[in-house]
PDB file of C-alpha atoms and ligand atoms in Angstrom:
ATOM      1  CA  MET H  20      18.356   9.791 -27.086  1.00 40.00           C
ATOM      2  CA  HIS H  21      17.080   7.548 -24.798  1.00 43.00           C
ATOM      3  CA  ARG H  22      14.053   6.129 -26.940  1.00 42.00           C
ATOM      4  CA  ARG H  23      11.491   7.519 -23.840  1.00 43.00           C
ATOM      5  CA  HIS H  24      12.413  10.571 -25.232  1.00 42.00           C
ATOM      6  CA  GLN H  25      11.407   9.946 -28.587  1.00 44.00           C
ATOM      7  CA  ASN H  26       7.689   9.106 -27.942  1.00 43.00           C
ATOM      8  CA  PRO H  27       6.274  12.531 -27.437  1.00 42.00           C
ATOM      9  CA  LEU H  28       3.450  10.509 -25.359  1.00 44.00           C
ATOM     10  CA  HIS H  29       6.039  10.722 -22.632  1.00 45.00           C
ATOM     11  CA  ASP H  30       6.473  14.017 -22.477  1.00 44.00           C
ATOM     12  CA  PRO H  31       3.333  16.047 -20.947  1.00 41.00           C
ATOM     13  CA  LEU H  32       3.818  19.183 -22.280  1.00 43.00           C
ATOM     14  CA  HIS H  33       4.392  18.490 -26.061  1.00 42.00           C
ATOM     15  CA  TYR H  34       0.474  18.538 -26.664  1.00 40.00           C
ATOM     16  CA  ALA H  35       0.199  21.328 -24.092  1.00 40.00           C
ATOM     17  CA  THR H  36      -2.630  23.792 -24.641  1.00 40.00           C
ATOM     18  CA  LEU H  37      -4.738  25.281 -21.836  1.00 40.00           C
ATOM     19  CA  GLN H  38      -8.074  23.784 -20.520  1.00 43.00           C
ATOM     20  CA  LEU H  39     -10.968  23.733 -21.773  1.00 47.00           C
ATOM     21  CA  PRO H  40     -13.400  26.320 -20.797  1.00 52.00           C
ATOM     22  CA  THR H  41     -16.417  25.023 -18.993  1.00 60.00           C
ATOM     23  CA  GLY H  42     -19.857  25.875 -19.478  1.00 63.00           C
ATOM     24  CA  PRO H  43     -22.404  27.575 -16.543  1.00 66.00           C
ATOM     25  CA  SER H  44     -23.339  25.058 -14.018  1.00 68.00           C
ATOM     26  CA  VAL H  45     -26.410  23.711 -14.377  1.00 70.00           C
ATOM     27  CA  THR H  46     -29.037  23.065 -11.126  1.00 77.00           C
ATOM     28  CA  TYR H  47     -31.470  20.607 -10.441  1.00 77.00           C
ATOM     29  CA  ALA H  48     -34.034  23.170 -10.620  1.00 80.00           C
ATOM     30  CA  SER H  49     -33.723  24.124 -14.534  1.00 77.00           C
ATOM     31  CA  ALA H  50     -32.924  20.736 -15.681  1.00 76.00           C
ATOM     32  CA  SER H  51     -36.102  18.746 -14.393  1.00 80.00           C
ATOM     33  CA  PRO H  52     -38.225  20.318 -16.396  1.00 80.00           C
ATOM     34  CA  LEU H  53     -36.645  19.189 -19.291  1.00 79.00           C
ATOM     35  CA  LEU H  54     -35.589  15.649 -17.814  1.00 81.00           C
ATOM     36  CA  CYS H  55     -38.665  14.376 -16.195  1.00 81.00           C
ATOM     37  CA  GLY H  56     -40.516  12.780 -18.949  1.00 84.00           C
ATOM     38  CA  TYR H  57     -37.656   9.836 -18.943  1.00 89.00           C
ATOM     39  CA  ASP H  58     -37.075   7.368 -16.901  1.00 92.00           C
ATOM     40  CA  TYR H  59     -33.875   6.982 -17.380  1.00 92.00           C
ATOM     41  CA  VAL H  60     -31.237  10.203 -18.280  1.00 90.00           C
ATOM     42  CA  ILE H  61     -27.670   8.740 -18.998  1.00 92.00           C
ATOM     43  CA  VAL H  62     -24.934  10.799 -18.730  1.00 90.00           C
ATOM     44  CA  GLY H  63     -21.953  10.694 -20.806  1.00 92.00           C
ATOM     45  CA  ALA H  64     -22.381   8.676 -24.915  1.00 93.00           C
ATOM     46  CA  GLY H  65     -18.669   6.555 -24.378  1.00 94.00           C
ATOM     47  CA  ALA H  66     -18.492   3.786 -24.490  1.00 94.00           C
ATOM     48  CA  ALA H  67     -20.881   1.999 -21.323  1.00 95.00           C
ATOM     49  CA  GLY H  68     -23.273   5.113 -21.987  1.00 94.00           C
ATOM     50  CA  CYS H  69     -24.011   4.055 -25.811  1.00 92.00           C
ATOM     51  CA  VAL H  70     -24.658   0.508 -24.316  1.00 93.00           C
ATOM     52  CA  LEU H  71     -26.815   0.974 -21.784  1.00 93.00           C
ATOM     53  CA  PRO H  72     -29.118   2.879 -24.004  1.00 92.00           C
ATOM     54  CA  SER H  73     -29.048   0.824 -26.163  1.00 91.00           C
ATOM     55  CA  LYS H  74     -30.570  -1.949 -24.634  1.00 93.00           C
ATOM     56  CA  LEU H  75     -32.272   0.120 -22.093  1.00 94.00           C
ATOM     57  CA  SER H  76     -34.510   0.941 -25.228  1.00 90.00           C
ATOM     58  CA  GLU H  77     -35.462  -2.354 -26.492  1.00 93.00           C
ATOM     59  CA  ASP H  78     -38.448  -2.016 -23.857  1.00 94.00           C
ATOM     60  CA  PRO H  79     -40.226   0.326 -25.958  1.00 91.00           C
ATOM     61  CA  ASN H  80     -42.308   1.001 -23.403  1.00 93.00           C
ATOM     62  CA  VAL H  81     -39.628   2.819 -21.743  1.00 92.00           C
ATOM     63  CA  SER H  82     -37.417   6.337 -22.482  1.00 91.00           C
ATOM     64  CA  VAL H  83     -34.231   7.019 -22.316  1.00 91.00           C
ATOM     65  CA  LEU H  84     -32.800  10.215 -23.088  1.00 89.00           C
ATOM     66  CA  LEU H  85     -28.230  10.107 -23.257  1.00 90.00           C
ATOM     67  CA  LEU H  86     -26.789  13.180 -22.524  1.00 89.00           C
ATOM     68  CA  GLU H  87     -23.208  14.082 -24.160  1.00 91.00           C
ATOM     69  CA  ALA H  88     -20.897  17.153 -23.168  1.00 90.00           C
ATOM     70  CA  GLY H  89     -18.790  16.295 -26.997  1.00 91.00           C
ATOM     71  CA  GLY H  90     -20.000  16.440 -30.631  1.00 91.00           C
ATOM     72  CA  CYS H  91     -20.537  13.926 -32.918  1.00 91.00           C
ATOM     73  CA  ASN H  92     -17.949  11.927 -34.148  1.00 91.00           C
ATOM     74  CA  THR H  93     -19.553  10.751 -38.224  1.00 90.00           C
ATOM     75  CA  ASN H  94     -17.325  13.164 -39.557  1.00 92.00           C
ATOM     76  CA  ILE H  95     -14.343  13.274 -38.352  1.00 93.00           C
ATOM     77  CA  PHE H  96     -11.973  11.541 -40.305  1.00 93.00           C
ATOM     78  CA  GLU H  97      -9.140  10.735 -37.134  1.00 93.00           C
ATOM     79  CA  THR H  98     -11.982   8.479 -35.238  1.00 94.00           C
ATOM     80  CA  LYS H  99     -11.581   5.812 -37.738  1.00 92.00           C
ATOM     81  CA  VAL H 100      -7.845   5.555 -38.435  1.00 91.00           C
ATOM     82  CA  PRO H 101      -6.796   3.167 -36.138  1.00 86.00           C
ATOM     83  CA  LEU H 102      -3.497   4.861 -34.188  1.00 87.00           C
ATOM     84  CA  MET H 103      -4.683   8.443 -35.367  1.00 92.00           C
ATOM     85  CA  PHE H 104      -6.008   8.870 -32.019  1.00 92.00           C
ATOM     86  CA  PRO H 105      -2.790  11.543 -30.628  1.00 93.00           C
ATOM     87  CA  LYS H 106      -4.428  14.144 -33.503  1.00 93.00           C
ATOM     88  CA  LEU H 107      -7.537  14.878 -31.537  1.00 94.00           C
ATOM     89  CA  PHE H 108      -5.544  15.132 -28.320  1.00 93.00           C
ATOM     90  CA  HIS H 109      -6.358  18.455 -26.663  1.00 89.00           C
ATOM     91  CA  PRO H 110      -8.716  20.097 -28.896  1.00 75.00           C
ATOM     92  CA  GLU H 111     -12.963  19.932 -29.084  1.00 85.00           C
ATOM     93  CA  HIS H 112     -12.802  16.329 -29.023  1.00 93.00           C
ATOM     94  CA  ASP H 113     -10.659  15.911 -25.419  1.00 94.00           C
ATOM     95  CA  TRP H 114     -11.176  17.004 -21.993  1.00 93.00           C
ATOM     96  CA  ASP H 115      -7.475  18.087 -21.829  1.00 91.00           C
ATOM     97  CA  TYR H 116      -7.234  16.570 -18.101  1.00 92.00           C
ATOM     98  CA  TYR H 117      -3.566  16.601 -16.521  1.00 93.00           C
ATOM     99  CA  THR H 118      -2.987  14.298 -13.176  1.00 93.00           C
ATOM    100  CA  ILE H 119      -1.813  16.301 -10.182  1.00 92.00           C
ATOM    101  CA  GLU H 120       2.222  16.190  -9.771  1.00 92.00           C
ATOM    102  CA  GLN H 121       2.868  12.901  -8.945  1.00 92.00           C
ATOM    103  CA  PRO H 122       5.767  12.318  -6.582  1.00 92.00           C
ATOM    104  CA  ASN H 123       7.630   9.111  -7.637  1.00 93.00           C
ATOM    105  CA  LEU H 124       7.172  10.385 -11.540  1.00 92.00           C
ATOM    106  CA  SER H 125       9.757  13.244 -10.657  1.00 92.00           C
ATOM    107  CA  SER H 126       6.891  14.758  -9.445  1.00 92.00           C
ATOM    108  CA  ARG H 127       6.051  15.700 -13.382  1.00 93.00           C
ATOM    109  CA  LYS H 128       2.100  15.858 -14.111  1.00 93.00           C
ATOM    110  CA  LEU H 129       0.848  13.934 -16.856  1.00 93.00           C
ATOM    111  CA  TYR H 130      -1.586  14.378 -19.603  1.00 94.00           C
ATOM    112  CA  TRP H 131      -4.361  12.100 -19.254  1.00 94.00           C
ATOM    113  CA  PRO H 132      -6.591  12.425 -22.752  1.00 95.00           C
ATOM    114  CA  ARG H 133     -10.526  11.573 -22.461  1.00 95.00           C
ATOM    115  CA  GLY H 134     -12.808  11.918 -25.746  1.00 95.00           C
ATOM    116  CA  ARG H 135     -15.189  14.513 -25.339  1.00 94.00           C
ATOM    117  CA  ILE H 136     -17.087  13.447 -28.465  1.00 94.00           C
ATOM    118  CA  LEU H 137     -19.850  11.226 -29.633  1.00 93.00           C
ATOM    119  CA  GLY H 138     -17.845   7.422 -28.138  1.00 94.00           C
ATOM    120  CA  GLY H 139     -16.197   8.966 -25.569  1.00 95.00           C
ATOM    121  CA  SER H 140     -13.336   7.967 -25.218  1.00 95.00           C
ATOM    122  CA  THR H 141     -13.383   5.221 -27.758  1.00 94.00           C
ATOM    123  CA  SER H 142     -13.231   7.634 -30.407  1.00 94.00           C
ATOM    124  CA  LEU H 143     -10.142   8.321 -29.174  1.00 92.00           C
ATOM    125  CA  ASN H 144      -8.431   5.273 -28.991  1.00 88.00           C
ATOM    126  CA  ALA H 145      -5.969   3.361 -30.284  1.00 89.00           C
ATOM    127  CA  MET H 146      -8.759   0.666 -31.384  1.00 88.00           C
ATOM    128  CA  MET H 147      -6.347  -2.541 -30.046  1.00 89.00           C
ATOM    129  CA  TYR H 148      -7.799  -5.543 -29.059  1.00 87.00           C
ATOM    130  CA  HIS H 149      -6.630  -8.162 -27.468  1.00 85.00           C
ATOM    131  CA  HIS H 150      -7.530 -11.600 -26.106  1.00 86.00           C
ATOM    132  CA  CYS H 151      -7.221 -12.932 -22.759  1.00 86.00           C
ATOM    133  CA  SER H 152      -6.884 -15.938 -22.207  1.00 90.00           C
ATOM    134  CA  LYS H 153      -9.640 -18.429 -19.859  1.00 92.00           C
ATOM    135  CA  SER H 154      -7.746 -18.429 -17.119  1.00 92.00           C
ATOM    136  CA  ASP H 155      -7.652 -14.427 -16.774  1.00 87.00           C
ATOM    137  CA  PHE H 156     -11.262 -14.314 -16.707  1.00 87.00           C
ATOM    138  CA  ASP H 157     -11.002 -17.183 -14.165  1.00 91.00           C
ATOM    139  CA  GLU H 158      -8.797 -15.733 -11.988  1.00 89.00           C
TER     140      GLU H 158
HETATM  141  C1  FAD E 205      -6.138   7.439 -25.494  1.00 62.76           C
HETATM  142  C2  FAD E 205      -6.613   6.056 -25.297  1.00 62.76           C
HETATM  143  C3  FAD E 205      -6.338   5.388 -25.812  1.00 62.76           C
HETATM  144  C4  FAD E 205      -6.682   4.243 -25.885  1.00 62.76           C
HETATM  145  N1  FAD E 205      -6.679   3.029 -26.305  1.00 62.76           N
HETATM  146  C5  FAD E 205      -7.497   1.493 -26.229  1.00 62.76           C
HETATM  147  C6  FAD E 205      -6.856   0.357 -26.925  1.00 62.76           C
HETATM  148  O1  FAD E 205      -6.490   0.930 -27.858  1.00 62.76           O
HETATM  149  N2  FAD E 205      -8.304  -0.346 -26.797  1.00 62.76           N
HETATM  150  C7  FAD E 205      -9.014  -0.741 -25.471  1.00 62.76           C
HETATM  151  O2  FAD E 205      -9.322  -1.494 -25.891  1.00 62.76           O
HETATM  152  N3  FAD E 205      -9.122   0.369 -25.045  1.00 62.76           N
HETATM  153  C8  FAD E 205      -8.623   1.391 -25.446  1.00 62.76           C
HETATM  154  N4  FAD E 205      -8.695   3.126 -24.515  1.00 62.76           N
HETATM  155  C9  FAD E 205      -9.583   2.633 -23.273  1.00 62.76           C
HETATM  156  C10 FAD E 205     -11.385   2.863 -23.770  1.00 62.76           C
HETATM  157  O3  FAD E 205     -10.991   3.819 -24.328  1.00 62.76           O
HETATM  158  C11 FAD E 205     -12.125   3.405 -22.736  1.00 62.76           C
HETATM  159  O4  FAD E 205     -11.249   2.031 -21.205  1.00 62.76           O
HETATM  160  C12 FAD E 205     -13.316   3.311 -22.637  1.00 62.76           C
HETATM  161  O5  FAD E 205     -13.729   4.414 -24.119  1.00 62.76           O
HETATM  162  C13 FAD E 205     -13.797   4.110 -21.336  1.00 62.76           C
HETATM  163  O6  FAD E 205     -15.605   3.616 -21.746  1.00 62.76           O
HETATM  164  P1  FAD E 205     -16.207   4.825 -20.888  1.00 62.76           P
HETATM  165  O7  FAD E 205     -17.552   4.718 -20.872  1.00 62.76           O
HETATM  166  O8  FAD E 205     -15.714   3.928 -19.266  1.00 62.76           O
HETATM  167  O9  FAD E 205     -15.628   6.669 -20.595  1.00 62.76           O
HETATM  168  P2  FAD E 205     -15.879   6.812 -21.785  1.00 62.76           P
HETATM  169  O10 FAD E 205     -15.910   6.491 -23.266  1.00 62.76           O
HETATM  170  O11 FAD E 205     -13.972   8.220 -22.022  1.00 62.76           O
HETATM  171  O12 FAD E 205     -17.206   7.897 -21.923  1.00 62.76           O
HETATM  172  C14 FAD E 205     -17.507   9.431 -21.453  1.00 62.76           C
HETATM  173  C15 FAD E 205     -18.346  10.314 -22.315  1.00 62.76           C
HETATM  174  O13 FAD E 205     -18.839  10.671 -21.326  1.00 62.76           O
HETATM  175  C16 FAD E 205     -18.614  11.874 -21.760  1.00 62.76           C
HETATM  176  N5  FAD E 205     -19.208  13.207 -20.295  1.00 62.76           N
HETATM  177  C17 FAD E 205     -18.232  13.369 -18.962  1.00 62.76           C
HETATM  178  N6  FAD E 205     -19.004  14.202 -18.602  1.00 62.76           N
HETATM  179  C18 FAD E 205     -19.762  14.682 -18.886  1.00 62.76           C
HETATM  180  C19 FAD E 205     -20.758  15.177 -19.042  1.00 62.76           C
HETATM  181  N7  FAD E 205     -21.078  16.276 -17.891  1.00 62.76           N
HETATM  182  N8  FAD E 205     -21.664  16.250 -19.552  1.00 62.76           N
HETATM  183  C20 FAD E 205     -22.300  15.111 -20.380  1.00 62.76           C
HETATM  184  N9  FAD E 205     -21.482  13.966 -21.082  1.00 62.76           N
HETATM  185  C21 FAD E 205     -20.010  13.802 -20.397  1.00 62.76           C
HETATM  186  C22 FAD E 205     -17.608  12.635 -21.752  1.00 62.76           C
HETATM  187  O14 FAD E 205     -17.372  13.041 -23.042  1.00 62.76           O
HETATM  188  C23 FAD E 205     -17.361  10.968 -22.824  1.00 62.76           C
HETATM  189  O15 FAD E 205     -18.503  10.912 -24.631  1.00 62.76           O
HETATM  190  C24 FAD E 205      -7.729   4.114 -24.723  1.00 62.76           C
HETATM  191  C25 FAD E 205      -8.478   5.180 -24.188  1.00 62.76           C
HETATM  192  C26 FAD E 205      -7.526   6.354 -24.490  1.00 62.76           C
HETATM  193  C27 FAD E 205      -7.361   7.486 -23.644  1.00 62.76           C
END
C-alpha cells in the first residue's frame, strides 16, 4: 500500500462523525447587559485570545471579559501529550469543520480540525516548534 494511504489523517472520513450541533444564536440586545461592564470583550480563548487579555489586564484600570465556546482543558490528558492530538478530533473539543470540495484534490472534502476548548487549537496541536532562520524573518 502506498504510504499516503497508511496515514489516517489523509482519509477525511476516517474520523467522520456528525457535525456538532450549534446553540441558539445570541443577539446583541440579549448579550449587551452582560457585556457593557467590560472595557474589552475577547471572543475565543485560543493562542491569540489568551495572550490579548493577559496583556490588557496588566493595566489594573482595565476590565477584560474572555469568552470561550469550549470547556476547560485542565483535566484533559490528551492536551498535555505531544502527538496525542488526533485523539481530540471530532468529539466535543473540536469544531469538526470540513472544507468544501477541493477541485484540485479529486473533489475531496478535507477534515479541518480547530480546537473548541480552552487554549483553542493549541490544546489539540502537535506541540512542534521550529525556530526559523534569521533570513526568514528578514524576508
Ligand atoms: C491539528 C493541529 C495541529 C497543529 N500543530 C501545531 C504544532 O505542532 N505547532 C504549532 O506551532 N502550531 C500547530 N498548530 C497550529 C496552532 O495550534 C494554531 O495556529 C493556533 O492555535 C491558532 O491560534 P488562534 O488564536 O488563531 O486560534 P485558536 O487557537 O484555534 O483559538 C480560537 C478559539 O476561539 C474559540 N471560538 C471560536 N469561535 C467562538 C465563538 N463564537 N465563541 C466563543 N469562542 C469561540 C475556539 O473554541 C478556540 O478556543 C496546529 C493546529 C492544529 C489544528
